[in-house]
Coordinates of C-alpha atoms in Angstrom, one line a residue:
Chain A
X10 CA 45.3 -146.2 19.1
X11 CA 48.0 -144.8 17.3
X12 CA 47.6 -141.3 15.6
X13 CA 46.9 -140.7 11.8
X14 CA 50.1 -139.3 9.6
X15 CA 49.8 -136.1 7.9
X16 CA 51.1 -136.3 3.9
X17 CA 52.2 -132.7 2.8
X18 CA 52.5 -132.9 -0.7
X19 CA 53.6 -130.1 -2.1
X20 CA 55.8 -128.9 -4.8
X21 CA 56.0 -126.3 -7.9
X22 CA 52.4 -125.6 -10.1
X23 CA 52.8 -127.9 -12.9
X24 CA 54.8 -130.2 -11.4
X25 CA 51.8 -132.7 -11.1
X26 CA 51.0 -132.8 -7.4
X27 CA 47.5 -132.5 -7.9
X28 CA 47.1 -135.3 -10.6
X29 CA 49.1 -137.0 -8.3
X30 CA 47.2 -137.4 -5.2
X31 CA 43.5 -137.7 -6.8
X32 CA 44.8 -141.2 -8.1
X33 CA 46.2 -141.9 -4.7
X34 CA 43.0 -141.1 -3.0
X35 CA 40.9 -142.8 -5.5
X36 CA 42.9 -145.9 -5.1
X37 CA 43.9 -146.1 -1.1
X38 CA 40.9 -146.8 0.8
X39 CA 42.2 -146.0 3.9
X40 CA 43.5 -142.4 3.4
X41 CA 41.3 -139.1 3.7
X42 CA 42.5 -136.0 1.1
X43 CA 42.0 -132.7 2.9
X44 CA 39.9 -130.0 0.6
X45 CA 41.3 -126.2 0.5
X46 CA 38.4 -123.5 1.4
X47 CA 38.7 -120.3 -1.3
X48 CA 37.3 -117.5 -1.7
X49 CA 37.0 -117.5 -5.2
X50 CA 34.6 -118.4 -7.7
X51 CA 34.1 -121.9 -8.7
X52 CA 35.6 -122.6 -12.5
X53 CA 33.5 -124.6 -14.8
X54 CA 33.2 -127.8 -13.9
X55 CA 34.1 -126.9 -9.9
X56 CA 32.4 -129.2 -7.3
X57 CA 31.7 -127.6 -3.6
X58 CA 33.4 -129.6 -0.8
X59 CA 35.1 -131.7 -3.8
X60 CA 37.3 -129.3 -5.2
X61 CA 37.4 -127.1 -3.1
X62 CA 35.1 -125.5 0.0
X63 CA 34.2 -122.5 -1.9
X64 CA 33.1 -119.2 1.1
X65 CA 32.4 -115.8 1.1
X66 CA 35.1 -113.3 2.1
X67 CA 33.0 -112.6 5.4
X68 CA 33.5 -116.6 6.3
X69 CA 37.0 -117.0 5.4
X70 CA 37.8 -114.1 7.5
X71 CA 35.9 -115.1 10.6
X72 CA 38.0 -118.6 10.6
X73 CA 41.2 -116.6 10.5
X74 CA 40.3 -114.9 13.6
X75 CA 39.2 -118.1 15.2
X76 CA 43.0 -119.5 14.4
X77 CA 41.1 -121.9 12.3
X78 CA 43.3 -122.2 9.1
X79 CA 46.7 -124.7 9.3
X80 CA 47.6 -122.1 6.6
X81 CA 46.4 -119.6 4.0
X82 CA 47.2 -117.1 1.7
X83 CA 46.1 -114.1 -0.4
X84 CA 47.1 -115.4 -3.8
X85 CA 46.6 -112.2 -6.5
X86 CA 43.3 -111.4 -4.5
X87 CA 42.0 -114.9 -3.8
X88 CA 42.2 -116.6 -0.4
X89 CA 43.0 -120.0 -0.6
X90 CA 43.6 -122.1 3.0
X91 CA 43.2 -125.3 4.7
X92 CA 40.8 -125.6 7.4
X93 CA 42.2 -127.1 10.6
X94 CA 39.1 -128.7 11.7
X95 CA 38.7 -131.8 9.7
X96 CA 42.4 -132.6 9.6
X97 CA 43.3 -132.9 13.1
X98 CA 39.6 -135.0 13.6
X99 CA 40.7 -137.6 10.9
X100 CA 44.4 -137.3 12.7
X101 CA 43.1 -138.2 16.2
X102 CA 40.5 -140.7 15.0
X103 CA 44.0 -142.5 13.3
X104 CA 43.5 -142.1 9.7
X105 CA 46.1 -140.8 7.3
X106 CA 45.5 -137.3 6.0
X107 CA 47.3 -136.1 2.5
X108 CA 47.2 -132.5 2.0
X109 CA 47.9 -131.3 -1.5
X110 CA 49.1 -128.2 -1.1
X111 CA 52.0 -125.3 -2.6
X112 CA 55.4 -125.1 -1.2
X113 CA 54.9 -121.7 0.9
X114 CA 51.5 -123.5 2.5
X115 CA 53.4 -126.6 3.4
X116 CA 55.9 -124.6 5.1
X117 CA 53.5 -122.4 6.9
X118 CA 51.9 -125.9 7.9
X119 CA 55.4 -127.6 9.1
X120 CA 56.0 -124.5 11.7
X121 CA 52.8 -125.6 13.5
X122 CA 53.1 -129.2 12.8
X123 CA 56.5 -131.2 12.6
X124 CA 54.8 -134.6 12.8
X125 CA 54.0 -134.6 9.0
X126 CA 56.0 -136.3 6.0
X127 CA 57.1 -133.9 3.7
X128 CA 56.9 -135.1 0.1
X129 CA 57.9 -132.5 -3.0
X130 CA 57.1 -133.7 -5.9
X131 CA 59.4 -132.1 -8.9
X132 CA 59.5 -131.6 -12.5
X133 CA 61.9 -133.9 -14.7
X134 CA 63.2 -130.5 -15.7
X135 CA 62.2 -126.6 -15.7
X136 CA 62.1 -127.1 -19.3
X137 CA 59.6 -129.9 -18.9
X138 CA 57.9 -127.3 -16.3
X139 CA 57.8 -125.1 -19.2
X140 CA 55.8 -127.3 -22.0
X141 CA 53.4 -128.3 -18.7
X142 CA 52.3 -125.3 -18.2
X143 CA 52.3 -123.5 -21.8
X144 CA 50.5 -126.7 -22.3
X145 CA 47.1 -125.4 -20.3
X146 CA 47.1 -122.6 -22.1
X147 CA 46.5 -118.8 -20.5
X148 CA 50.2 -118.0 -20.1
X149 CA 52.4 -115.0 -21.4
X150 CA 55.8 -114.7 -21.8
X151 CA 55.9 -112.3 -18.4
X152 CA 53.9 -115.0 -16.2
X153 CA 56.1 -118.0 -17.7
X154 CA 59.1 -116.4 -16.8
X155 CA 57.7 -115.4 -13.5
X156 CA 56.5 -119.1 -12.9
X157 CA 59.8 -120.6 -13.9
X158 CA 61.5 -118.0 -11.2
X159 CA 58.9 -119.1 -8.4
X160 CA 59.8 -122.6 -9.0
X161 CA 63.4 -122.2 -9.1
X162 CA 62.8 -120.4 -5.5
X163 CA 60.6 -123.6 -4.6
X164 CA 63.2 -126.1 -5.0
X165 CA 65.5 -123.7 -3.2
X166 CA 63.1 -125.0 -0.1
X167 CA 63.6 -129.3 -0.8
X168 CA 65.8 -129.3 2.1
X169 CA 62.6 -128.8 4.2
X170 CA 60.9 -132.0 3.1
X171 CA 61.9 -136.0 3.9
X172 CA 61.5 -137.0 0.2
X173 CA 61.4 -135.6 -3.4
X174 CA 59.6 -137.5 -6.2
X175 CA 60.4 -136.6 -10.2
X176 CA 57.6 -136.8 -11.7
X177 CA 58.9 -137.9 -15.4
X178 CA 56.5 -141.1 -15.8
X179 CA 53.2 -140.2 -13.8
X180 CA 52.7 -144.0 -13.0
X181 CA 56.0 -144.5 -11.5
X182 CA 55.8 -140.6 -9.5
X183 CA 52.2 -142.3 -8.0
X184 CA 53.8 -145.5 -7.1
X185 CA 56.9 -143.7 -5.1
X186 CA 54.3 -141.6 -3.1
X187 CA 52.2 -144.5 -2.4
X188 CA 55.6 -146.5 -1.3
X189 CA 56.3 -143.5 1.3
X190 CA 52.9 -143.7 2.6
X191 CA 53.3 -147.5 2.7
X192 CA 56.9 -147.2 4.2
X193 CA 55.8 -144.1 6.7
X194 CA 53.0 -146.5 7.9
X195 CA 55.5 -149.0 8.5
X196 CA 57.7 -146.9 10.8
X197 CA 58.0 -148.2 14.7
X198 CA 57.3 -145.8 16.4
X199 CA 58.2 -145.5 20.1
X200 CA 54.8 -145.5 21.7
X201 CA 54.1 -148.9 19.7
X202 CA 56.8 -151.1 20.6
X203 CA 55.6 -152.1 24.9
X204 CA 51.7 -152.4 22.8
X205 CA 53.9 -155.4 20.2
X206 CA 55.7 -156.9 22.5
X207 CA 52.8 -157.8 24.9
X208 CA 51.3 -158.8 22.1
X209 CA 53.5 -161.4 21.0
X210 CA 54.0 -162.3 25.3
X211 CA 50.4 -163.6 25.6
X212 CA 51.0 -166.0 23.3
X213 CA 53.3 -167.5 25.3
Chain B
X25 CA 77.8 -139.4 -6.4
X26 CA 75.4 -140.8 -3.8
X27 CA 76.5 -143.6 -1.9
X28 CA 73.9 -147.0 -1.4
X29 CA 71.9 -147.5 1.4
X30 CA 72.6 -150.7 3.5
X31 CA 69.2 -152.6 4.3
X32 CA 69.4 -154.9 7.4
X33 CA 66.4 -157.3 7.4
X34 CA 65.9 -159.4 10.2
X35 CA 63.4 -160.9 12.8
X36 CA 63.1 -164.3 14.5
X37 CA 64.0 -167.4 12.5
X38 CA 60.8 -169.1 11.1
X39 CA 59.4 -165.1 10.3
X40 CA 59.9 -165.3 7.2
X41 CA 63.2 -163.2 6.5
X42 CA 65.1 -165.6 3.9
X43 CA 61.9 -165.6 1.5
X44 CA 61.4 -162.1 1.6
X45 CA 64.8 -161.0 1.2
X46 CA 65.2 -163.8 -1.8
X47 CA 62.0 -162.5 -3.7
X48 CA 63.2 -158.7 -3.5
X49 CA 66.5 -159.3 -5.0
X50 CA 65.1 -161.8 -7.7
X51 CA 62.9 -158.8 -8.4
X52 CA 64.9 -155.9 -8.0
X53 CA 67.5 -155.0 -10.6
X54 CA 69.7 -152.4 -8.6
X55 CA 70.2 -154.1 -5.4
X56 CA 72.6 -156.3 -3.8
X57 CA 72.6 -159.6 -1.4
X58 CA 75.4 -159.8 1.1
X59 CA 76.5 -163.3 0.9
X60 CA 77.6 -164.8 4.4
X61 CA 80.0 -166.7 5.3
X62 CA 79.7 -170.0 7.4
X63 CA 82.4 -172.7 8.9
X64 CA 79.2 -175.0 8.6
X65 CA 79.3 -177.8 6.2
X66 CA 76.9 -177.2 3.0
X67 CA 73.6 -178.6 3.4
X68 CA 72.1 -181.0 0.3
X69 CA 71.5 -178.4 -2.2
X70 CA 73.0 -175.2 -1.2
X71 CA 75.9 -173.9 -3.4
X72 CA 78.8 -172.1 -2.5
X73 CA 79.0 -168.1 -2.7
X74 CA 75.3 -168.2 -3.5
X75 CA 73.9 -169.4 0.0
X76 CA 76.8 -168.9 2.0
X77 CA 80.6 -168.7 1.0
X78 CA 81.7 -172.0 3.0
X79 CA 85.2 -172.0 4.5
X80 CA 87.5 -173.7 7.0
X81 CA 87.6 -172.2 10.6
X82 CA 91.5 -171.4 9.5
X83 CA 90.3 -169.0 6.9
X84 CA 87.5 -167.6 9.4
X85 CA 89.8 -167.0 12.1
X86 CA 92.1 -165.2 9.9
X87 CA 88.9 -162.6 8.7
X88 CA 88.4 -162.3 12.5
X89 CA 91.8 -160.5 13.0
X90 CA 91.9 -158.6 9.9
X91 CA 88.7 -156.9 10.8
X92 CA 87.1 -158.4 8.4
X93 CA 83.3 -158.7 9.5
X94 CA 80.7 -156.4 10.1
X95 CA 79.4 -159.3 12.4
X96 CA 79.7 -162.8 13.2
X97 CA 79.3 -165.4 16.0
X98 CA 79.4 -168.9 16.9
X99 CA 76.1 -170.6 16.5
X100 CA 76.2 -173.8 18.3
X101 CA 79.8 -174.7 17.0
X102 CA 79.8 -173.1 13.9
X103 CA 80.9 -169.6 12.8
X104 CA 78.6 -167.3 10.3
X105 CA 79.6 -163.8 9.7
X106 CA 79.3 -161.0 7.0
X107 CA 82.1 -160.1 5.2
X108 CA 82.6 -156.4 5.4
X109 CA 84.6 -155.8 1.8
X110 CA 82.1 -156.7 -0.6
X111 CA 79.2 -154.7 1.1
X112 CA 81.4 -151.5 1.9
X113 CA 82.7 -151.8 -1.7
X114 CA 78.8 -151.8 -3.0
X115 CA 77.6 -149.0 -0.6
X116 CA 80.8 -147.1 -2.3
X117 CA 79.3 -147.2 -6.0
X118 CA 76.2 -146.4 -4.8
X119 CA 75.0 -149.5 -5.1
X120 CA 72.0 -150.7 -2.2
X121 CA 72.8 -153.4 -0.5
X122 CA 70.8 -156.4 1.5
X123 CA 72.0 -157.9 4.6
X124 CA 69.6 -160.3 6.0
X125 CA 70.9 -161.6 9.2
X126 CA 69.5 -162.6 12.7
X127 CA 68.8 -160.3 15.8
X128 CA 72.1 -160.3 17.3
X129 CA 74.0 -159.6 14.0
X130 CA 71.8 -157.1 13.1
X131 CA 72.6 -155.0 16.1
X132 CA 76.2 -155.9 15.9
X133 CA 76.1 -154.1 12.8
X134 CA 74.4 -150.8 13.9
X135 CA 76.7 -150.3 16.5
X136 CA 79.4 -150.0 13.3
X137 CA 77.0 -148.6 11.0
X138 CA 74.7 -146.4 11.8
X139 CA 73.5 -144.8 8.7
X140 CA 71.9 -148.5 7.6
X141 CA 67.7 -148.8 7.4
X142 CA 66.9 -151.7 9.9
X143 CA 63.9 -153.8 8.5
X144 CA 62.6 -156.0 11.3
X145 CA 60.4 -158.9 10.0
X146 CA 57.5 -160.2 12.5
X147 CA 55.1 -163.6 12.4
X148 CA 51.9 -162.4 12.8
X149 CA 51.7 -164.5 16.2
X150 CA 53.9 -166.7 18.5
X151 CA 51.5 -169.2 17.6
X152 CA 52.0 -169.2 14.2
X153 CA 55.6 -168.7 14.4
X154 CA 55.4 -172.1 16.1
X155 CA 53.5 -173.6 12.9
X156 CA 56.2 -172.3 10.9
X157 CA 58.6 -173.8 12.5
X158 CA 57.0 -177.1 13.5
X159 CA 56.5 -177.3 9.4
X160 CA 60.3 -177.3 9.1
X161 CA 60.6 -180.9 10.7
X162 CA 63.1 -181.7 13.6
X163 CA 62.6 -179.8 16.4
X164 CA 61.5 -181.2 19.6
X165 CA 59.5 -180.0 22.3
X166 CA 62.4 -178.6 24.4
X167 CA 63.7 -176.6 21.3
X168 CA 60.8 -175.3 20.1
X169 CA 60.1 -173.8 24.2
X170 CA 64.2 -172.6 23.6
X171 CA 62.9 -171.0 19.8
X172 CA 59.9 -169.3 21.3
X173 CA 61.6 -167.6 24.0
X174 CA 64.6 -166.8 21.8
X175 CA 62.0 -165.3 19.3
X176 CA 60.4 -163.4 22.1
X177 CA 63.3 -162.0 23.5
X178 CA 64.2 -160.5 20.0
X179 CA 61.0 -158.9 19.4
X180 CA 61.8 -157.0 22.5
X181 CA 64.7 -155.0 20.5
X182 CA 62.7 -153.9 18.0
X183 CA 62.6 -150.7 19.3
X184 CA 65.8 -150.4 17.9
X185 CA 64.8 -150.6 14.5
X186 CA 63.2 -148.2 11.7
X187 CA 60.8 -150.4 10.0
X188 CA 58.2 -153.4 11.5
X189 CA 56.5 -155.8 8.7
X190 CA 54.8 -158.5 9.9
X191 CA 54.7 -161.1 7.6
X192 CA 50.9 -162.6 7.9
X193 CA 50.6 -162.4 3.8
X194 CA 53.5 -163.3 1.9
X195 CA 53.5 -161.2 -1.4
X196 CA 52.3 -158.3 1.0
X197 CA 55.3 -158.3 3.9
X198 CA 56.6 -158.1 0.4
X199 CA 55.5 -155.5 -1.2
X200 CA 55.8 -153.8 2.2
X201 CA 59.4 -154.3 2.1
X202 CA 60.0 -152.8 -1.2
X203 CA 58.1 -149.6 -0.1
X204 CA 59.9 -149.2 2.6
X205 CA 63.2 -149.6 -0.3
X206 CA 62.0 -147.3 -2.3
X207 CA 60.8 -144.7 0.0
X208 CA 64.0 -144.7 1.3
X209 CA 65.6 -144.1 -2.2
X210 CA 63.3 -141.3 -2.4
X211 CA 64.4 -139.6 0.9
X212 CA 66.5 -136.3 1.0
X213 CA 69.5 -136.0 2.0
X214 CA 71.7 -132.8 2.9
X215 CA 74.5 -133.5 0.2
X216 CA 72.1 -134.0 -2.5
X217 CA 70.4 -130.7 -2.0
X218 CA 72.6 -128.3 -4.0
X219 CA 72.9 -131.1 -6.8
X220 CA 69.1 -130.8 -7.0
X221 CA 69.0 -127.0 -7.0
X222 CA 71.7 -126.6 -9.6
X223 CA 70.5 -129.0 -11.8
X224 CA 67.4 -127.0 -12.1
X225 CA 68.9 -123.3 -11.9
X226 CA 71.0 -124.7 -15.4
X227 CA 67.5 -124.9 -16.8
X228 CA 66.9 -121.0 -16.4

């Protein structure tokens, strides 16, 4: 049986990754959406093992030195990462695997594994960034700025990925990312083509 | 500015390329069919330079020496080709072209054009495929055995293509087809990189 495809999809905070995959994963039935493990508190409304795999420090430490992470990060005092474990089971079972995820964890996550699809999804504009995230709230005029700057350094990376989405209409952004994991699926890949064309012999 | 992307879709006859392709463009807005040419007389119904652009063998010939086609061959006794002007002159505006065409022509073409995304359409079975073509009228016994084999002997190429649909479902080898269109619309490529970057850094 042929292996499951990793989805990285990744791309500046605002940019609308997150909305993003949730309606993919709600609509394809045959795709699994790996959940990050933090070590920060749950927010209001926060579901364990559905928003996130929330541990103690202690834990998250212990699967670092077990090489247990496919990447994490220290992000102003919180670890965030994404557990190995779970992906590579869903891989080798042959279903499809979309890890939502920011750009420096998807390129920590392409040095160990360059069978993925890369898929940044990208703001219609950085002013459009802008209005997203004033538009949650919580942000001075020092962290916009700062935000806008980490994006800008973001994009620098697209040359990393195999596609880049705008998100400008959220309904067309979900139907491109669905058509890449329609299209990926679609591929011929190598170890395929003897199992199709004995296929198509016995019916001889 | 971008140039298109040249789609070859083909498979064996009786797989269902010619509806496919026809649905796509009716649906697509920004997308091009390359017309072929034929020596052939028209059949009842089909109209010049929308199914094929009929001409004399003279007029043929003379596209043979000017280099003229991307491919073309002899079909019991009758020339079809694809004219190369129209489709480079397309790919030049940035326009995405369509090119359905059988086995042979499609991997005439990739030896001159490598950069195209080669579509290959399958039956579900041999079985079927001889359903297909039974349903079409006015093959005998000994032509079907020729068509089976011929059909056979193309699926063994398709390593050398990107993409494998099989068209079991209609409106789903469909749909399949135009993911793998858009996906590739959405892929990155080198030149468009610092576009993309600058574009943004003008936000700042």
């Amino acid at each position: 049986m042929a292996k499951g495809k990793l989805f990285v999809i990744s791309g500046p905070s605002g940019a609308g990754k997150g909305t993003i995959c949730k309606e993919i994963f709600d609509q394809e039935r045959n795709i699994e959406l790996s959940v990050s493990m933090t070590t920060r508190q749950p927010r209001q409304g926060e579901i364990d093992k559905v928003h996130y795999h929330f541990v103690t420090k202690n834990d998250f430490d212990q699967l670092i030195e077990e090489d247990g992470f496919m990447e994490y990060a220290n992000v102003y005092g919180n670890y965030y990462g994404t557990p190995r474990a779970q992906v590579m089971e869903w891989l080798e079972q042959g279903i499809d695997v979309i890890l939502e995820i920011d750009v420096q964890g998807a390129l920590q996550v392409q040095k160990n594994y360059d069978d993925g699809v890369y898929i940044f999804i990208l703001p219609p504009s950085l002013e459009e960034l802008k209005k997203r995230i004033r538009g949650r709230g919580s942000e001075t005029e020092e962290t916009m700025a700062r935000r806008l700057g980490e994006a800008l350094h973001e994009i620098h990376n697209i040359d990393k990925y195999d596609y880049r989405v705008i998100n400008e209409d959220l309904d067309t952004a979900i139907d491109r990312v669905r058509a890449i994991i329609t299209a990926e699926q679609c591929k011929i890949n190598g170890e395929e083509v003897d199992w199709i064309v004995n296929k198509y012999k016995e019916d001889l």
